[in-house]
PDB file of C-alpha atoms and ligand atoms in Angstrom:
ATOM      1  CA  UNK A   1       5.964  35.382 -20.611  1.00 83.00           C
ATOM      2  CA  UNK A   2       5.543  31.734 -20.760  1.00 89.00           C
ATOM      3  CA  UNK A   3       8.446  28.878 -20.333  1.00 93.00           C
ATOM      4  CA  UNK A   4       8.854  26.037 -21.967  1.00 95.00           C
ATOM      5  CA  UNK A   5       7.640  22.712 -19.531  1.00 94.00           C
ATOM      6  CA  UNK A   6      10.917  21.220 -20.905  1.00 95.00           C
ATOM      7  CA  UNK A   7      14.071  23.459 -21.800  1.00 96.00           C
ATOM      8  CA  UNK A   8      12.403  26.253 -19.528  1.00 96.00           C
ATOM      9  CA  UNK A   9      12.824  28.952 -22.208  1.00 94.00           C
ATOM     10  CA  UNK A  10      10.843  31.723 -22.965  1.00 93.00           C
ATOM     11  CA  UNK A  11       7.924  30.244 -25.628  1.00 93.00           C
ATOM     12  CA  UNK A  12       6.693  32.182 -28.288  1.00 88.00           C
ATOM     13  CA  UNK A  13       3.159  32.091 -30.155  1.00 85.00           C
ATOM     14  CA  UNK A  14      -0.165  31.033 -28.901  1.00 84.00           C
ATOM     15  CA  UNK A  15      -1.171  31.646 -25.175  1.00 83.00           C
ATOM     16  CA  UNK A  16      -1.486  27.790 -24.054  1.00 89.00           C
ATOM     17  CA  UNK A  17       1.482  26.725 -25.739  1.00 91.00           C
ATOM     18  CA  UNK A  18       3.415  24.944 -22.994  1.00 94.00           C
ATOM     19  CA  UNK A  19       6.022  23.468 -25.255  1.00 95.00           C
ATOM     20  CA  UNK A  20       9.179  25.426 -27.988  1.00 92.00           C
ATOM     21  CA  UNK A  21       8.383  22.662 -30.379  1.00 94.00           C
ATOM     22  CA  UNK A  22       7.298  19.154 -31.243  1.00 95.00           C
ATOM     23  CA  UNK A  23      11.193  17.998 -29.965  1.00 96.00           C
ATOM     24  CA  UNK A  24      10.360  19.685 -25.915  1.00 96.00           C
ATOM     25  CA  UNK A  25       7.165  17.946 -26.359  1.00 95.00           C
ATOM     26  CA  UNK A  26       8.263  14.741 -26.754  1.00 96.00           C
ATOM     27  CA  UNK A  27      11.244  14.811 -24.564  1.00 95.00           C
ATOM     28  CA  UNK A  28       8.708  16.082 -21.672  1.00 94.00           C
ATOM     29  CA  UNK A  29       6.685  13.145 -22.103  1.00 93.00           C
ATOM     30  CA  UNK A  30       9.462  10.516 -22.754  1.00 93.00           C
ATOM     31  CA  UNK A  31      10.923  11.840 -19.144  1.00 91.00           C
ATOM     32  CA  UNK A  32       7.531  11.749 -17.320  1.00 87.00           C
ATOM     33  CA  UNK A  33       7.186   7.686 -18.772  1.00 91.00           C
ATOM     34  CA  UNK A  34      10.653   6.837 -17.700  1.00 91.00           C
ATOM     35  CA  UNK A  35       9.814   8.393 -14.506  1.00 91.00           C
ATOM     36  CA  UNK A  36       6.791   6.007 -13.737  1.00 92.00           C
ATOM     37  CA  UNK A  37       8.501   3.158 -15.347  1.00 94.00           C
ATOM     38  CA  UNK A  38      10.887   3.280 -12.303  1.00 94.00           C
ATOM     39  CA  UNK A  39       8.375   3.703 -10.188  1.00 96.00           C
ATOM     40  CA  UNK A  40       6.631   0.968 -11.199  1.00 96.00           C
ATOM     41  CA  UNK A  41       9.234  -1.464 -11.427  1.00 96.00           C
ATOM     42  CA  UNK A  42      10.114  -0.604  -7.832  1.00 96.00           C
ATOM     43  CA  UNK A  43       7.014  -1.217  -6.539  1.00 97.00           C
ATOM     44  CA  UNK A  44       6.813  -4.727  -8.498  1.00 97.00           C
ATOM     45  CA  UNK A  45      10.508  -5.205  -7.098  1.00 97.00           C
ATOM     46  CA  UNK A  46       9.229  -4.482  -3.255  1.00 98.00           C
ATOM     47  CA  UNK A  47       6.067  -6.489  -3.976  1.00 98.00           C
ATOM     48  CA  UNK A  48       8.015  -9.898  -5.637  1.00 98.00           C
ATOM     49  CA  UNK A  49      10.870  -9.738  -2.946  1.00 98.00           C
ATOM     50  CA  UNK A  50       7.713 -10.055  -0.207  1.00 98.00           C
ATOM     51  CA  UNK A  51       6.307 -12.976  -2.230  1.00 98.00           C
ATOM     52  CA  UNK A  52       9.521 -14.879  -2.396  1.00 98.00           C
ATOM     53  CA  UNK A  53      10.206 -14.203   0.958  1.00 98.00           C
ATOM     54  CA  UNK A  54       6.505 -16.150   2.050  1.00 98.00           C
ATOM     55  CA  UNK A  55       7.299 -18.714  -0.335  1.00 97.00           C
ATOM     56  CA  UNK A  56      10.487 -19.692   1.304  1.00 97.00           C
ATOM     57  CA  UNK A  57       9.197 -19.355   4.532  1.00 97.00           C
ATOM     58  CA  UNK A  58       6.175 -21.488   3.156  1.00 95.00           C
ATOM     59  CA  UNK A  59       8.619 -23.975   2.018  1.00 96.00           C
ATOM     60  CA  UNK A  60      10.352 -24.421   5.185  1.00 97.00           C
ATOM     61  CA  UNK A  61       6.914 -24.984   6.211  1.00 97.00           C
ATOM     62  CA  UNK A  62       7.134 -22.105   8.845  1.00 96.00           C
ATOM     63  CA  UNK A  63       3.594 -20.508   8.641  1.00 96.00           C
ATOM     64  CA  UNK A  64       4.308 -18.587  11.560  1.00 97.00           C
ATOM     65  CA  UNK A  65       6.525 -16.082  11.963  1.00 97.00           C
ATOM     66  CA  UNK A  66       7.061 -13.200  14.079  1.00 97.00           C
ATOM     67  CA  UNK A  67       6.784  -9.418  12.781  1.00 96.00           C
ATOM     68  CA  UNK A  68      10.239  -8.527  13.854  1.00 96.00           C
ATOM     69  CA  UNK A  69      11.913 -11.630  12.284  1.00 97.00           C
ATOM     70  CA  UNK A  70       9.787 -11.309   8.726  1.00 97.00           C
ATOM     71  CA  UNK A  71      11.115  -7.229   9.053  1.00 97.00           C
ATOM     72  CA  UNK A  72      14.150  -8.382   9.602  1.00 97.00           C
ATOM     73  CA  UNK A  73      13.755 -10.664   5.981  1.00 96.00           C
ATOM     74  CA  UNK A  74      13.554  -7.317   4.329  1.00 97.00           C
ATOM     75  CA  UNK A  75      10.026  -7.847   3.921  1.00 97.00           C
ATOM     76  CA  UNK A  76       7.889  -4.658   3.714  1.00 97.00           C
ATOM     77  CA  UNK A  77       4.107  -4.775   5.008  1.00 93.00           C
ATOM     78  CA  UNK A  78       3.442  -1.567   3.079  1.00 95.00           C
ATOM     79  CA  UNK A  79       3.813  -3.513  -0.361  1.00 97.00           C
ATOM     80  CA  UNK A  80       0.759  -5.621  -0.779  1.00 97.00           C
ATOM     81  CA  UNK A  81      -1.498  -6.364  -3.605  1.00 98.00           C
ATOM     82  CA  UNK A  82      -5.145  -6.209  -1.592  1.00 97.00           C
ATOM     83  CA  UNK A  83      -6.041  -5.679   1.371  1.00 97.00           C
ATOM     84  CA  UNK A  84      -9.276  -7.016   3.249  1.00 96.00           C
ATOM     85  CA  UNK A  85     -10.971  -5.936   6.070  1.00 96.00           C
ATOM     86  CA  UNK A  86     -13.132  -9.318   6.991  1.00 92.00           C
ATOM     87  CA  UNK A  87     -14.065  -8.087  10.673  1.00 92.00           C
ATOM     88  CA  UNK A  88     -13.541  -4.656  11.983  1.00 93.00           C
ATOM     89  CA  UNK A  89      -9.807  -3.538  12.151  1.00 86.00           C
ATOM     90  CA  UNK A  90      -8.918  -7.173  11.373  1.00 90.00           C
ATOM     91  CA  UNK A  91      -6.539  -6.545   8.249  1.00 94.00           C
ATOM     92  CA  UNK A  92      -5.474  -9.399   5.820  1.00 96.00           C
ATOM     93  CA  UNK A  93      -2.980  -8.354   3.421  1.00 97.00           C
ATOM     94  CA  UNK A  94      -2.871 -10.352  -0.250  1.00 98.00           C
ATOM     95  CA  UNK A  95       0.736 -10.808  -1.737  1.00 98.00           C
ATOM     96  CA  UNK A  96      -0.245 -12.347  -5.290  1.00 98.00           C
ATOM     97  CA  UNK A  97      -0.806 -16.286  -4.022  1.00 98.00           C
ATOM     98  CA  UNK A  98      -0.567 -15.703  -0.603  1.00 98.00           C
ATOM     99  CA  UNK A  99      -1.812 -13.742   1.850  1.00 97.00           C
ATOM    100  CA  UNK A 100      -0.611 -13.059   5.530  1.00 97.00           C
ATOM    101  CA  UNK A 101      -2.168 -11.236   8.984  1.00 95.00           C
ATOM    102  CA  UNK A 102      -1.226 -10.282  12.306  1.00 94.00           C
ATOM    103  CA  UNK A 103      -2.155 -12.925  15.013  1.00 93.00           C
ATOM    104  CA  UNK A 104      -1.507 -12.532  18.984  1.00 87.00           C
ATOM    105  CA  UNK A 105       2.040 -11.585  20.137  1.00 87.00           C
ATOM    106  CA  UNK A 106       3.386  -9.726  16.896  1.00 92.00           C
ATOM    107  CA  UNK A 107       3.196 -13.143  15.358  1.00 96.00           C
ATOM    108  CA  UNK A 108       2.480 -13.084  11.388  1.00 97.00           C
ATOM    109  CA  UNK A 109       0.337 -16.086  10.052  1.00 97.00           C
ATOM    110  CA  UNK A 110       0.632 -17.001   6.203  1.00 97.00           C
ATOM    111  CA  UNK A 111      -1.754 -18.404   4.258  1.00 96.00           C
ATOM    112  CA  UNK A 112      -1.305 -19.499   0.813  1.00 96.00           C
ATOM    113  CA  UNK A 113      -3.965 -18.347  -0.994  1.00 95.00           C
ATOM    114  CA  UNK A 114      -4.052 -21.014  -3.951  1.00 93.00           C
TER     115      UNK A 114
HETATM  116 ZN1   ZN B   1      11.662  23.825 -24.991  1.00 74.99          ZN
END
Protein backbone atom coordinates (compact mmCIF):
# COMPACT_ATOMS: atom_id res chain seq x y z
CA UNK A 1 0.00 0.00 0.00
CA UNK A 2 1.17 3.39 -0.80
CA UNK A 3 0.64 6.79 1.42
CA UNK A 4 -0.03 9.87 0.43
CA UNK A 5 3.48 12.33 0.66
CA UNK A 6 0.97 14.81 2.19
CA UNK A 7 -2.17 13.64 4.31
CA UNK A 8 -0.27 10.18 4.72
CA UNK A 9 -3.34 8.15 3.66
CA UNK A 10 -3.57 5.12 1.94
CA UNK A 11 -3.50 6.21 -2.13
CA UNK A 12 -5.39 4.48 -4.54
CA UNK A 13 -4.75 3.96 -8.45
CA UNK A 14 -1.58 3.91 -10.36
CA UNK A 15 1.68 2.46 -8.76
CA UNK A 16 3.82 5.87 -8.71
CA UNK A 17 1.13 7.93 -7.57
CA UNK A 18 2.63 9.67 -4.54
CA UNK A 19 -0.18 12.12 -4.08
CA UNK A 20 -4.66 11.51 -3.13
CA UNK A 21 -5.24 14.32 -5.52
CA UNK A 22 -4.27 17.53 -7.26
CA UNK A 23 -5.21 19.42 -3.56
CA UNK A 24 -2.11 16.94 -1.52
CA UNK A 25 -0.11 17.85 -4.45
CA UNK A 26 -0.13 21.25 -4.18
CA UNK A 27 -0.19 21.60 -0.50
CA UNK A 28 3.12 19.26 -0.53
CA UNK A 29 4.80 21.61 -2.67
CA UNK A 30 3.45 24.94 -1.20
CA UNK A 31 5.00 23.47 2.32
CA UNK A 32 8.37 22.38 0.81
CA UNK A 33 8.62 26.40 -0.78
CA UNK A 34 7.69 27.93 2.49
CA UNK A 35 10.17 25.71 3.99
CA UNK A 36 13.18 27.08 1.87
CA UNK A 37 11.78 30.50 1.90
CA UNK A 38 12.70 30.50 5.66
CA UNK A 39 15.65 29.11 5.07
CA UNK A 40 16.66 31.43 2.80
CA UNK A 41 15.68 34.45 4.43
CA UNK A 42 17.68 33.28 7.44
CA UNK A 43 20.63 32.86 5.77
CA UNK A 44 20.25 36.47 4.03
CA UNK A 45 19.33 37.64 7.72
CA UNK A 46 22.81 36.00 9.20
CA UNK A 47 24.65 37.22 6.09
CA UNK A 48 23.23 41.24 6.21
CA UNK A 49 23.60 41.38 10.12
CA UNK A 50 27.61 40.43 9.34
CA UNK A 51 27.70 43.18 6.68
CA UNK A 52 26.27 45.84 8.88
CA UNK A 53 28.25 44.83 11.57
CA UNK A 54 31.77 45.56 9.17
CA UNK A 55 30.22 48.59 8.04
CA UNK A 56 29.92 50.08 11.43
CA UNK A 57 33.04 48.90 12.47
CA UNK A 58 34.34 50.38 9.05
CA UNK A 59 32.77 53.56 9.98
CA UNK A 60 34.32 53.92 13.25
CA UNK A 61 37.25 53.41 11.16
CA UNK A 62 38.32 50.29 13.27
CA UNK A 63 39.74 47.89 10.56
CA UNK A 64 41.02 45.77 13.13
CA UNK A 65 39.34 43.89 15.36
CA UNK A 66 39.83 40.94 17.39
CA UNK A 67 37.91 37.48 16.76
CA UNK A 68 36.49 37.34 20.20
CA UNK A 69 35.21 40.99 20.20
CA UNK A 70 33.61 40.71 16.37
CA UNK A 71 31.93 37.11 18.03
CA UNK A 72 30.94 38.90 20.61
CA UNK A 73 29.04 41.56 17.81
CA UNK A 74 26.94 38.59 16.98
CA UNK A 75 28.81 38.25 13.93
CA UNK A 76 28.97 34.70 12.47
CA UNK A 77 32.17 33.63 10.33
CA UNK A 78 30.16 30.71 8.95
CA UNK A 79 27.87 33.22 6.89
CA UNK A 80 29.91 34.51 4.05
CA UNK A 81 29.26 35.09 0.46
CA UNK A 82 32.85 33.68 -1.10
CA UNK A 83 35.49 32.47 0.10
CA UNK A 84 39.17 32.60 -1.38
CA UNK A 85 42.00 30.68 -0.83
CA UNK A 86 44.91 33.20 -2.28
CA UNK A 87 47.92 31.19 -0.59
CA UNK A 88 47.64 27.84 0.99
CA UNK A 89 45.30 27.71 4.11
CA UNK A 90 45.23 31.53 3.93
CA UNK A 91 41.29 32.05 3.90
CA UNK A 92 39.63 35.44 2.92
CA UNK A 93 36.06 35.47 3.47
CA UNK A 94 33.75 38.00 1.07
CA UNK A 95 30.67 39.60 2.89
CA UNK A 96 28.95 41.39 -0.24
CA UNK A 97 31.37 44.79 -0.29
CA UNK A 98 33.69 43.74 2.08
CA UNK A 99 35.72 41.16 2.84
CA UNK A 100 37.65 40.22 6.14
CA UNK A 101 40.68 37.52 7.26
CA UNK A 102 42.40 36.32 10.16
CA UNK A 103 45.77 38.16 10.85
CA UNK A 104 48.33 37.31 13.86
CA UNK A 105 46.89 37.13 17.43
CA UNK A 106 43.11 36.23 16.65
CA UNK A 107 43.01 39.69 15.20
CA UNK A 108 40.37 40.09 12.18
CA UNK A 109 41.44 42.61 9.37
CA UNK A 110 38.58 44.19 7.11
CA UNK A 111 38.87 45.22 3.90
CA UNK A 112 36.28 46.94 1.99
CA UNK A 113 36.10 45.45 -1.07
CA UNK A 114 34.65 48.45 -3.26
ZN1 LIG B 1 -3.33 13.19 0.50
Amino acid sequence: MKYCNYCKQPVKGRIDKKFCDDGCRSSFHHQFKSEALKHIKRTNYFLRKNRRIIAHLFEQNQLKISLTELLAEGFDMSYHTRLLEPKPGQKHYECYDYSFFIIENNQVQLHKIC
